[in-house]
Coordinates of C-alpha atoms in Angstrom, one line a residue:
X1 CA 6.5 -1.2 14.6
X2 CA 3.7 -2.8 16.6
X3 CA 0.7 -0.9 15.1
X4 CA -1.2 -2.3 12.1
X5 CA -1.1 1.2 10.5
X6 CA 0.1 4.7 11.2
X7 CA -0.5 8.0 9.4
X8 CA 1.8 10.9 10.1
X9 CA 2.9 13.9 8.0
X10 CA 1.2 12.4 4.9
X11 CA 3.2 9.2 5.4
X12 CA 1.2 5.9 5.8
X13 CA 3.0 2.9 7.3
X14 CA 1.1 -0.4 6.6
X15 CA 2.4 -3.2 8.8
X16 CA 1.7 -6.4 6.7
X17 CA 3.1 -8.5 9.6
X18 CA 0.5 -7.4 12.0
X19 CA -2.5 -7.2 9.6
X20 CA -2.9 -8.2 6.0
X21 CA -6.2 -7.7 4.3
X22 CA -7.3 -10.3 1.7
X23 CA -10.9 -9.2 1.0
X24 CA -12.7 -5.9 0.5
X25 CA -14.6 -6.4 3.8
X26 CA -11.4 -6.8 5.7
X27 CA -10.0 -3.7 4.1
X28 CA -13.0 -1.6 5.0
X29 CA -13.0 -3.0 8.6
X30 CA -9.3 -2.3 9.0
X31 CA -7.8 0.3 11.4
X32 CA -5.9 1.7 8.4
X33 CA -9.0 2.5 6.4
X34 CA -10.6 4.0 9.5
X35 CA -7.7 6.4 9.9
X36 CA -7.8 7.4 6.2
X37 CA -11.5 8.1 6.0
X38 CA -11.4 9.9 9.3
X39 CA -8.6 12.2 8.1
X40 CA -10.4 12.9 4.8
X41 CA -13.7 13.7 6.6
X42 CA -11.8 16.1 8.9
X43 CA -10.2 17.7 5.9
X44 CA -13.4 18.4 4.0
X45 CA -15.1 19.5 7.2
X46 CA -12.4 22.0 7.8
X47 CA -12.8 23.4 4.3
X48 CA -16.6 23.7 4.9
X49 CA -17.1 21.3 2.0
X50 CA -20.5 21.0 0.3
X51 CA -20.3 17.2 0.4
X52 CA -19.7 17.2 4.2
X53 CA -22.7 19.4 4.9
X54 CA -24.9 17.4 2.5
X55 CA -23.9 14.1 4.1
X56 CA -24.5 15.4 7.6
X57 CA -28.0 16.7 6.6
X58 CA -29.2 13.7 4.8
X59 CA -27.7 11.1 7.2
X60 CA -28.9 13.1 10.3
X61 CA -25.6 12.4 12.0
X62 CA -24.4 14.8 14.6
X63 CA -20.6 14.7 14.1
X64 CA -17.9 13.5 11.8
X65 CA -17.3 10.3 13.8
X66 CA -20.9 9.2 13.4
X67 CA -20.8 10.1 9.7
X68 CA -17.7 8.0 9.3
X69 CA -19.3 4.9 10.7
X70 CA -22.4 5.6 8.6
X71 CA -20.4 5.8 5.4
X72 CA -18.3 2.8 6.2
X73 CA -21.4 0.7 6.6
X74 CA -22.7 1.9 3.2
X75 CA -19.3 1.1 1.6
X76 CA -19.5 -2.5 3.0
X77 CA -23.0 -2.9 1.7
X78 CA -22.1 -1.6 -1.7
X79 CA -19.5 -4.5 -2.0
X80 CA -22.4 -7.0 -1.8
X81 CA -25.7 -5.4 -2.8
X82 CA -27.0 -3.1 -5.5
X83 CA -28.3 0.4 -4.5
X84 CA -32.0 -0.6 -4.6
X85 CA -31.3 -3.7 -2.4
X86 CA -29.5 -1.5 0.2
X87 CA -32.5 0.9 0.3
X88 CA -34.9 -2.0 0.8
X89 CA -32.7 -3.4 3.6
X90 CA -32.8 -0.1 5.6
X91 CA -34.6 3.1 4.7
X92 CA -32.0 5.2 6.7
X93 CA -29.6 4.8 3.7
X94 CA -32.1 6.1 1.1
X95 CA -31.2 9.8 1.6
X96 CA -27.5 9.3 0.9
X97 CA -28.4 8.1 -2.7
X98 CA -30.6 11.1 -3.5
X99 CA -27.5 12.8 -5.0
X100 CA -25.3 10.1 -6.5
X101 CA -22.9 12.6 -8.0
X102 CA -21.9 13.9 -4.6
X103 CA -21.5 10.4 -3.3
X104 CA -19.3 9.5 -6.3
X105 CA -17.3 12.7 -5.7
X106 CA -16.8 11.6 -2.1
X107 CA -15.6 8.2 -3.1
X108 CA -13.2 9.7 -5.6
X109 CA -12.0 12.2 -2.9
X110 CA -11.2 9.4 -0.4
X111 CA -9.4 7.4 -3.2
X112 CA -7.4 10.5 -4.3
X113 CA -6.6 11.4 -0.7
X114 CA -5.2 7.9 -0.2
X115 CA -3.1 8.0 -3.4
X116 CA -1.6 11.3 -2.5
X117 CA -0.3 9.9 0.7
X118 CA 3.2 8.3 0.6
X119 CA 2.5 4.7 1.4
X120 CA 5.0 2.2 2.8
X121 CA 4.5 -1.5 3.5
X122 CA 6.5 -3.1 6.2
X123 CA 7.2 -6.8 7.0
X124 CA 9.0 -7.8 10.2
X125 CA 10.5 -11.1 9.1
X126 CA 11.2 -12.5 12.5
X127 CA 7.8 -12.1 14.1
X128 CA 4.6 -14.2 13.9
X129 CA 1.3 -12.5 13.8
X130 CA -1.9 -12.3 11.7
X131 CA 0.2 -11.2 8.8
X132 CA 1.7 -12.7 5.6
X133 CA 4.7 -14.6 6.9
X134 CA 6.1 -17.0 4.4
X135 CA 4.4 -15.2 1.5
X136 CA 6.4 -13.3 -1.2
X137 CA 6.5 -9.6 -0.3
X138 CA 6.3 -8.6 -4.0
X139 CA 3.3 -10.9 -4.5
X140 CA 1.7 -9.6 -1.4
X141 CA 2.1 -6.0 -2.4
X142 CA 0.7 -6.7 -5.9
X143 CA -2.2 -8.4 -4.3
X144 CA -2.8 -5.5 -1.9
X145 CA -2.7 -3.1 -4.9
X146 CA -5.3 -5.2 -6.7
X147 CA -7.5 -5.4 -3.6
X148 CA -7.5 -1.6 -3.2
X149 CA -8.4 -1.1 -6.9
X150 CA -11.0 -3.8 -6.9
X151 CA -12.7 -2.4 -3.7
X152 CA -12.7 1.1 -5.0
X153 CA -14.1 0.1 -8.4
X154 CA -16.8 -2.2 -7.0
X155 CA -18.1 0.5 -4.7
X156 CA -18.1 3.2 -7.3
X157 CA -19.5 1.1 -10.1
X158 CA -22.4 -0.1 -7.9
X159 CA -23.3 3.6 -7.2
X160 CA -23.2 4.6 -10.9
X161 CA -25.0 1.5 -12.0
X162 CA -22.6 0.4 -14.8
X163 CA -19.0 -0.7 -15.3
X164 CA -16.2 1.7 -16.3
X165 CA -15.0 1.2 -19.9
X166 CA -11.4 2.4 -19.2
X167 CA -9.3 0.9 -16.4
X168 CA -6.0 2.3 -15.3
X169 CA -3.8 0.0 -13.4
X170 CA -2.5 2.7 -11.0
X171 CA -0.2 1.6 -8.2
X172 CA -2.8 2.2 -5.5
X173 CA -1.1 -0.1 -2.9
X174 CA 2.3 0.7 -1.3
X175 CA 4.7 3.0 -3.1
X176 CA 7.5 1.1 -1.5
X177 CA 8.0 -1.8 0.9
X178 CA 10.7 -2.9 3.3
X179 CA 11.5 -6.0 5.1
X180 CA 13.1 -5.3 8.5
X181 CA 14.8 -7.4 11.1
X182 CA 16.1 -6.9 14.6
X183 CA 19.9 -7.3 14.4
X184 CA 22.4 -7.4 17.2
X185 CA 25.5 -5.4 16.7
X186 CA 28.5 -4.5 18.8
X187 CA 26.8 -1.5 20.5
X188 CA 28.9 0.8 22.7
X189 CA 27.1 1.9 25.9
X190 CA 26.6 5.4 24.5
X191 CA 24.4 4.1 21.7
X192 CA 22.4 1.5 23.5
X193 CA 19.2 3.5 22.8
X194 CA 19.6 2.6 19.1
X195 CA 20.0 -1.2 19.6
X196 CA 16.3 -2.0 19.3
X197 CA 15.7 0.0 16.0
X198 CA 15.0 -2.5 13.2
X199 CA 17.4 -2.8 10.3
X200 CA 16.2 -2.6 6.7
X201 CA 17.0 -5.9 5.0
X202 CA 15.3 -5.5 1.7
X203 CA 13.7 -2.6 -0.2
X204 CA 11.0 -2.9 -2.9
X205 CA 10.1 0.2 -5.0
X206 CA 7.0 0.7 -7.1
X207 CA 8.1 2.9 -10.0
X208 CA 7.6 5.7 -10.8
X209 CA 8.6 6.6 -7.2
X210 CA 7.8 10.3 -6.8
X211 CA 8.2 12.1 -3.4
X212 CA 7.6 15.7 -2.3
X213 CA 10.0 16.7 0.5
X214 CA 9.2 20.0 2.2
X215 CA 12.4 21.6 1.1
X216 CA 14.4 21.6 -2.2
X217 CA 17.7 23.3 -1.1
X218 CA 20.4 22.8 1.4
X219 CA 22.0 25.6 3.4
X220 CA 25.6 25.9 4.6
X221 CA 28.1 23.2 5.7
X222 CA 28.0 20.8 8.7
X223 CA 29.7 21.9 11.9
X224 CA 32.0 19.6 13.8
X225 CA 31.5 19.7 17.6
X226 CA 33.7 18.7 20.5
X227 CA 31.0 16.9 22.3
X228 CA 28.8 14.0 21.2
X229 CA 25.4 15.3 19.9
X230 CA 23.8 12.0 20.7
X231 CA 24.7 12.1 24.4
X232 CA 21.2 13.1 25.6
X233 CA 19.1 11.8 22.7
X234 CA 16.4 9.3 23.4
X235 CA 14.0 7.9 20.8
X236 CA 10.9 5.7 20.5
X237 CA 12.3 2.8 18.5
X238 CA 8.8 2.0 17.2
X239 CA 9.1 5.1 15.0
X240 CA 12.6 4.5 13.7
X241 CA 14.4 2.5 11.0
X242 CA 18.1 1.9 10.2
X243 CA 19.5 1.7 6.7
X244 CA 22.8 -0.1 6.8
X245 CA 24.8 1.5 4.0
X246 CA 28.1 0.7 2.4
X247 CA 29.7 4.1 1.8
X248 CA 32.8 3.3 -0.2
X249 CA 34.8 1.0 2.0
X250 CA 33.0 2.2 5.2
X251 CA 29.9 0.8 6.9
X252 CA 27.3 3.3 8.0
X253 CA 24.2 2.9 10.1
X254 CA 21.8 5.6 9.0
X255 CA 18.9 5.9 11.6
X256 CA 15.9 7.9 10.5
X257 CA 12.5 8.8 11.9
X258 CA 9.5 7.4 10.1
X259 CA 8.3 10.9 9.1
X260 CA 11.3 11.1 6.8
X261 CA 10.7 7.7 5.3
X262 CA 11.0 8.9 1.7
X263 CA 14.5 10.3 2.4
X264 CA 15.6 7.1 4.2
X265 CA 14.4 4.7 1.5
X266 CA 15.8 6.9 -1.3
X267 CA 19.2 5.9 0.0
X268 CA 18.7 2.5 -1.8
X269 CA 19.3 4.3 -5.1
X270 CA 22.4 6.0 -3.9
X271 CA 24.3 3.7 -1.4
X272 CA 24.7 -0.1 -1.6
X273 CA 22.4 -1.8 1.0
X274 CA 24.7 -3.9 3.2
X275 CA 24.0 -7.7 3.5
X276 CA 22.8 -9.0 6.9
X277 CA 26.1 -10.9 7.4
X278 CA 28.0 -7.6 6.7
X279 CA 26.6 -5.8 9.7
X280 CA 25.4 -8.5 12.2
X281 CA 27.5 -8.2 15.4
X282 CA 29.6 -5.4 13.6
X283 CA 30.5 -2.0 14.9
X284 CA 30.0 0.6 12.1
X285 CA 32.4 3.3 11.0
X286 CA 29.6 5.8 10.8
X287 CA 26.4 6.4 12.8
X288 CA 23.9 9.1 11.5
X289 CA 20.8 9.9 13.5
X290 CA 18.3 11.8 11.3
X291 CA 15.2 13.4 12.7
X292 CA 15.6 13.0 16.5
X293 CA 13.9 15.5 18.8
X294 CA 16.5 17.4 20.9
X295 CA 14.4 20.1 22.5
X296 CA 15.6 22.8 20.1
X297 CA 13.2 24.8 17.9
X298 CA 15.8 25.7 15.3
X299 CA 17.3 23.2 12.8
X300 CA 20.6 21.7 14.1
X301 CA 23.1 19.5 12.2
X302 CA 26.4 18.5 13.6
X303 CA 29.0 15.8 13.5
X304 CA 31.5 14.4 16.0
X305 CA 34.5 12.2 15.9
X306 CA 34.0 9.6 18.6
X307 CA 37.7 8.5 18.9
X308 CA 37.1 6.3 21.9
X309 CA 34.7 4.0 20.0
X310 CA 36.3 4.8 16.6
X311 CA 33.0 5.9 15.1
X312 CA 32.1 9.1 13.1
X313 CA 28.8 10.5 14.5
X314 CA 26.3 12.6 12.6
X315 CA 23.1 14.2 13.9
X316 CA 20.2 16.2 12.4
X317 CA 17.3 17.1 14.7
X318 CA 13.6 16.8 13.9
X319 CA 12.8 19.9 11.9
X320 CA 10.9 20.6 8.7
X321 CA 13.9 22.3 7.2
X322 CA 15.9 19.1 7.1
X323 CA 13.3 17.5 4.9
X324 CA 15.6 17.6 1.8
X325 CA 17.7 14.7 0.6
X326 CA 20.8 16.8 0.5
X327 CA 20.9 16.8 4.4
X328 CA 20.8 13.0 4.3
X329 CA 23.3 12.4 1.6
X330 CA 25.9 15.1 2.3
X331 CA 26.2 14.5 6.1
X332 CA 27.0 10.8 5.3
X333 CA 29.6 11.9 2.8
X334 CA 31.0 14.4 5.3
X335 CA 31.5 11.7 7.9
X336 CA 33.1 9.5 5.2
X337 CA 35.5 12.2 4.0
X338 CA 36.7 13.2 7.5
X339 CA 37.5 9.5 8.1
X340 CA 39.4 9.4 4.8
X341 CA 41.4 12.6 5.6
X342 CA 42.4 11.0 8.9
X343 CA 43.6 8.0 6.9
X344 CA 45.7 10.3 4.7
X345 CA 43.5 9.9 1.6
X346 CA 42.2 12.9 -0.4
X347 CA 38.4 13.3 -0.7
X348 CA 37.2 14.5 -4.1
X349 CA 34.0 16.4 -4.7
X350 CA 33.5 15.6 -8.3
X351 CA 33.1 12.9 -10.9
X352 CA 35.3 10.1 -12.2
X353 CA 34.7 8.0 -15.3
X354 CA 36.5 5.1 -16.9
X355 CA 36.3 5.5 -20.7
X356 CA 37.0 2.5 -22.9
X357 CA 37.4 3.3 -26.5
X358 CA 36.5 0.9 -29.3
X359 CA 40.2 1.1 -30.3
X360 CA 41.0 -0.5 -26.9
X361 CA 42.4 2.7 -25.3
X362 CA 41.3 3.2 -21.7
X363 CA 41.3 6.6 -20.0
X364 CA 40.3 7.5 -16.5
X365 CA 39.1 11.1 -16.0
X366 CA 38.4 13.0 -12.8
X367 CA 36.5 16.3 -12.8
X368 CA 36.4 18.3 -9.6
X369 CA 33.7 20.8 -8.7
X370 CA 31.2 21.8 -6.1
X371 CA 27.4 21.6 -6.6
X372 CA 26.3 23.0 -10.0
X373 CA 29.8 23.2 -11.4
X374 CA 28.8 21.0 -14.4
X375 CA 31.0 18.0 -13.7
X376 CA 28.2 15.4 -14.1
X377 CA 26.6 17.3 -17.0
X378 CA 29.8 17.4 -19.0
X379 CA 30.3 13.6 -18.6
X380 CA 26.6 13.0 -19.6
X381 CA 27.2 15.2 -22.7
X382 CA 30.3 13.2 -23.4
X383 CA 28.3 10.0 -23.3
X384 CA 25.8 11.3 -25.9
X385 CA 28.5 12.6 -28.2
X386 CA 30.8 9.6 -28.3
X387 CA 28.7 6.5 -29.1
X388 CA 30.5 6.0 -32.4
X389 CA 33.9 5.7 -30.8
X390 CA 33.4 4.7 -27.2
X391 CA 32.8 1.1 -26.2
X392 CA 31.9 1.7 -22.6
X393 CA 31.7 4.4 -19.9
X394 CA 31.9 3.2 -16.3
X395 CA 31.2 5.7 -13.5
X396 CA 33.6 5.4 -10.6
X397 CA 32.0 8.3 -8.8
X398 CA 29.4 10.9 -9.7
X399 CA 29.6 13.2 -6.8
X400 CA 32.1 12.2 -4.1
X401 CA 35.1 10.0 -4.3
X402 CA 38.5 9.5 -2.8
X403 CA 42.1 9.4 -4.2
X404 CA 44.6 7.1 -2.5
X405 CA 48.4 7.3 -2.9
X406 CA 50.2 4.1 -2.2
X407 CA 53.7 3.4 -1.1
X408 CA 54.9 3.1 -4.7
X409 CA 53.5 6.6 -5.6
X410 CA 50.6 5.3 -7.6
X411 CA 47.3 7.1 -7.4
X412 CA 43.9 5.3 -7.6
X413 CA 40.4 6.6 -7.4
X414 CA 37.5 5.1 -5.5
X415 CA 33.8 6.0 -5.3
X416 CA 31.3 6.2 -2.4
X417 CA 27.9 5.9 -4.2
X418 CA 26.4 3.6 -6.7
X419 CA 23.8 6.2 -7.7
X420 CA 23.6 9.9 -8.7
X421 CA 21.5 12.7 -7.1
X422 CA 21.2 15.2 -9.9
X423 CA 19.2 18.2 -11.0
X424 CA 16.4 17.2 -13.4
X425 CA 16.9 20.4 -15.5
X426 CA 20.6 19.7 -16.1
X427 CA 20.1 16.3 -17.7
X428 CA 19.5 15.8 -21.4
X429 CA 15.8 16.2 -22.1
X430 CA 14.0 12.9 -21.6
X431 CA 17.0 11.1 -20.1
X432 CA 15.5 10.7 -16.6
X433 CA 12.2 9.6 -18.1
X434 CA 14.0 6.9 -20.1
X435 CA 15.2 5.6 -16.7
X436 CA 11.8 6.1 -15.1
X437 CA 11.5 2.4 -14.1
X438 CA 14.6 2.9 -11.8
X439 CA 14.5 6.5 -10.9
X440 CA 13.3 8.3 -7.8
X441 CA 11.9 11.8 -8.5
X442 CA 11.9 14.6 -5.8
X443 CA 9.6 17.6 -6.3
X444 CA 9.6 17.3 -10.1
X445 CA 7.3 20.3 -10.4
X446 CA 9.6 22.7 -8.5
X447 CA 12.9 24.6 -9.1
X448 CA 15.9 22.4 -8.3
X449 CA 13.9 19.3 -9.0
X450 CA 16.0 16.2 -8.4
X451 CA 16.2 12.6 -9.6
X452 CA 18.2 9.8 -8.0
X453 CA 19.4 7.2 -10.5
X454 CA 21.5 4.1 -10.0
X455 CA 24.5 4.5 -12.3
X456 CA 27.2 2.0 -11.2
X457 CA 27.9 -1.2 -9.3
X458 CA 29.5 -1.5 -5.9
X459 CA 32.4 -3.4 -7.5
X460 CA 33.0 -0.6 -10.0
X461 CA 33.2 2.1 -7.4
X462 CA 35.5 0.1 -5.0
X463 CA 37.9 -1.8 -7.3
X464 CA 40.2 1.3 -7.6
X465 CA 41.1 3.0 -11.0
X466 CA 44.3 4.8 -11.9
X467 CA 44.0 8.5 -12.8
X468 CA 45.0 9.9 -16.2
X469 CA 43.4 13.3 -16.2
X470 CA 42.2 15.6 -13.4
X471 CA 40.3 18.8 -14.2
X472 CA 38.7 21.6 -12.2
X473 CA 35.1 22.3 -13.5
X474 CA 35.0 26.1 -14.2
X475 CA 31.4 27.0 -14.8
X476 CA 31.6 30.8 -14.7
X477 CA 34.3 31.8 -17.2
X478 CA 34.4 31.7 -21.0
X479 CA 37.6 30.8 -22.8
X480 CA 39.4 27.7 -24.1
X481 CA 37.3 24.6 -23.2
X482 CA 40.2 22.7 -21.7
X483 CA 43.4 24.4 -20.3
X484 CA 46.3 22.5 -18.7
X485 CA 48.4 23.9 -15.8
X486 CA 52.2 23.6 -16.3
X487 CA 52.8 24.8 -12.7
X488 CA 51.8 22.7 -9.7
X489 CA 51.3 25.8 -7.5
X490 CA 49.0 27.4 -10.0
X491 CA 47.0 24.2 -10.2
X492 CA 46.7 23.9 -6.4
X493 CA 45.6 27.6 -6.2
X494 CA 42.7 27.0 -8.7
X495 CA 41.6 23.8 -7.1
X496 CA 41.9 25.1 -3.6
X497 CA 40.0 28.3 -4.3
X498 CA 37.0 26.3 -5.6
X499 CA 35.3 29.2 -7.5
X500 CA 31.9 28.6 -9.2
X501 CA 28.8 30.4 -10.2
X502 CA 26.0 29.2 -7.8
X503 CA 23.3 27.4 -9.7
X504 CA 20.5 27.4 -7.1
X505 CA 21.2 23.9 -5.8
X506 CA 21.9 25.6 -2.4
X507 CA 20.9 29.0 -0.9
X508 CA 24.1 30.6 -2.3
X509 CA 23.9 33.1 -5.2
X510 CA 26.4 34.6 -7.6
X511 CA 30.1 33.8 -7.8
X512 CA 31.2 32.0 -4.7
X513 CA 34.2 30.1 -3.5
X514 CA 34.5 26.9 -1.5
X515 CA 37.7 25.4 -0.1
X516 CA 38.8 22.7 -2.6
X517 CA 35.2 22.8 -3.9
X518 CA 34.4 20.5 -1.0
X519 CA 32.5 21.7 2.0
X520 CA 32.0 18.1 3.2
X521 CA 35.1 17.3 5.1
X522 CA 38.1 19.2 3.6
X523 CA 36.5 22.5 4.6
X524 CA 36.3 21.4 8.2
X525 CA 39.8 19.9 8.1
X526 CA 41.7 22.5 6.0
X527 CA 45.0 22.1 7.7
X528 CA 45.2 18.4 7.2
X529 CA 43.8 18.8 3.6
X530 CA 46.4 21.4 2.7
X531 CA 49.1 18.8 3.5
X532 CA 47.3 16.2 1.5
X533 CA 46.8 18.5 -1.5
X534 CA 50.5 19.4 -1.7
X535 CA 51.4 15.7 -1.5
X536 CA 48.9 14.5 -4.1
X537 CA 49.3 17.3 -6.6
X538 CA 53.1 16.8 -6.7
X539 CA 52.4 13.1 -7.3
X540 CA 50.1 14.0 -10.2
X541 CA 52.9 15.8 -12.0
X542 CA 55.5 13.2 -11.0
X543 CA 53.4 10.4 -12.5
X544 CA 52.5 12.3 -15.7
X545 CA 48.8 12.8 -14.8
X546 CA 47.5 15.8 -16.8
X547 CA 46.1 18.6 -14.5
X548 CA 43.9 21.4 -15.8
X549 CA 40.5 23.0 -15.9
X550 CA 37.5 22.3 -18.1
X551 CA 35.1 25.2 -18.8
X552 CA 31.6 23.9 -18.6
X553 CA 29.9 27.3 -18.7
X554 CA 27.0 25.8 -16.7
X555 CA 26.7 29.0 -14.6
X556 CA 26.5 31.4 -17.5
X557 CA 22.9 32.1 -18.6
X558 CA 22.1 30.7 -22.0
X559 CA 25.1 28.3 -22.0
X560 CA 23.6 25.7 -19.7
X561 CA 23.3 23.1 -22.5
X562 CA 25.8 24.2 -25.0
X563 CA 28.6 24.7 -22.5
X564 CA 28.8 21.2 -21.2
X565 CA 28.5 19.9 -24.8
X566 CA 31.4 22.0 -26.1
X567 CA 33.5 20.9 -23.1
X568 CA 32.6 17.3 -23.8
X569 CA 33.5 17.6 -27.4
X570 CA 36.9 19.0 -26.6
X571 CA 37.5 16.3 -24.0
X572 CA 36.4 13.7 -26.6
X573 CA 38.9 15.0 -29.2
X574 CA 41.6 15.1 -26.5
X575 CA 41.1 11.4 -25.5
X576 CA 40.7 10.3 -29.1
X577 CA 44.0 11.9 -29.9

């Protein structure tokens, strides 16, 4: 990114490497402030705002550009002089102070407009410019926040003529910051257009981190194509970033357009950010290009198995409808799962937890279910019920994992994510807010509001845990909370059918089915997955692994809270013995 500042789709990119302001005067003289005040004036002009018409009349300016320069001059003077002194300096400023209330309203409006923008600070750590090289990024962002607050307060307090009595230390600087670097990697010719995109080396979040994607649901499954969707794609690398993610045992390069910055940075709460030495000069297992323009007006998502280069390829074109984190997360997991199927491992859409009782007993439980089935909710209810008897609960995976069958017939479970992407409504009241210092909230005021919370370590999800119980999460049917299947064919039938009551997490409604409750890989590779399911389920029974279903009742109106709790209570008694 060569610009000091960019503003697009309510996203502000502040390039600390190119320009770092240390005084109020520098801030008001900056290109970034010019863009912000210009955008705000255009906004109030469009709305035929009283303030705009008043300022045009009393300043005698002809258009918004002249008005902008006039107001910037006043703001700079207010940093140094009192109102009476400014008027004595130049009579042309007298009229603007005839209605101080409107001027204060404008100052508050610009400040609020700035704070509603999603703000991202960027440092390019291998470049030398008029920036903040060799200065702590965290310290720099804290100083920038203080500078914005101090400048805003000094201007407003000078106008009103007295100091405020209540000060709120609001995060008025960057919501998040990234350090990026230009990394060389083993780039096949087909993907040379990506080689200049900077890699994210570090991420700094300013909690609470709240974003407002344009969409809050995902539609359908991803389609596999027989041609590379990146074949004719070209990008402006100045507008792109790469998040190098460790997805289970795989290395993924996730490229995203700056307009989808909030989705790209949210990955840090879900997938482990790879170290520089883990991806320098390395060819990835997965490449996902999110938000590239391809000439199509409709939304397009697709994936491709590049066998020649041994890379799974994902693509989502630039479209407002992809502005939902599910399109970022689920495509990455689809690519992971297809690779796992090809390696003869069984992808699991569900949750796995390692439970260590205070008695010393250790049990590993897998719950399989599609979105909204109640798998995560039941485990969270279990956590709250069992504090007296449980020493520790470790999450192996919360949404997507993989089971591996070794040469000795032993089955172990592995995770893909170190975090969880869950519905806010389905958590215990207040739980997400207890974790507010680590959480990322998405559309908290809307239906299907989401929170992304770190829940595990990379070691825990990749060390491999044996399986003791595997349940299908039945969210639509009342009955015994836990039921075991004596017949392997019956078990395969229930798991393969993947029935659930849709919970509004996607555009589906009513009682629906999804092959093996997993539209992210197994659905696209059913023939291969059928063989794997037969092999693994026979191994479950041979190894004495208990196979059944757990009735969460999450899809039954009025049972959303009590259902998972009852299921958790039954599971707790089962484990306690």
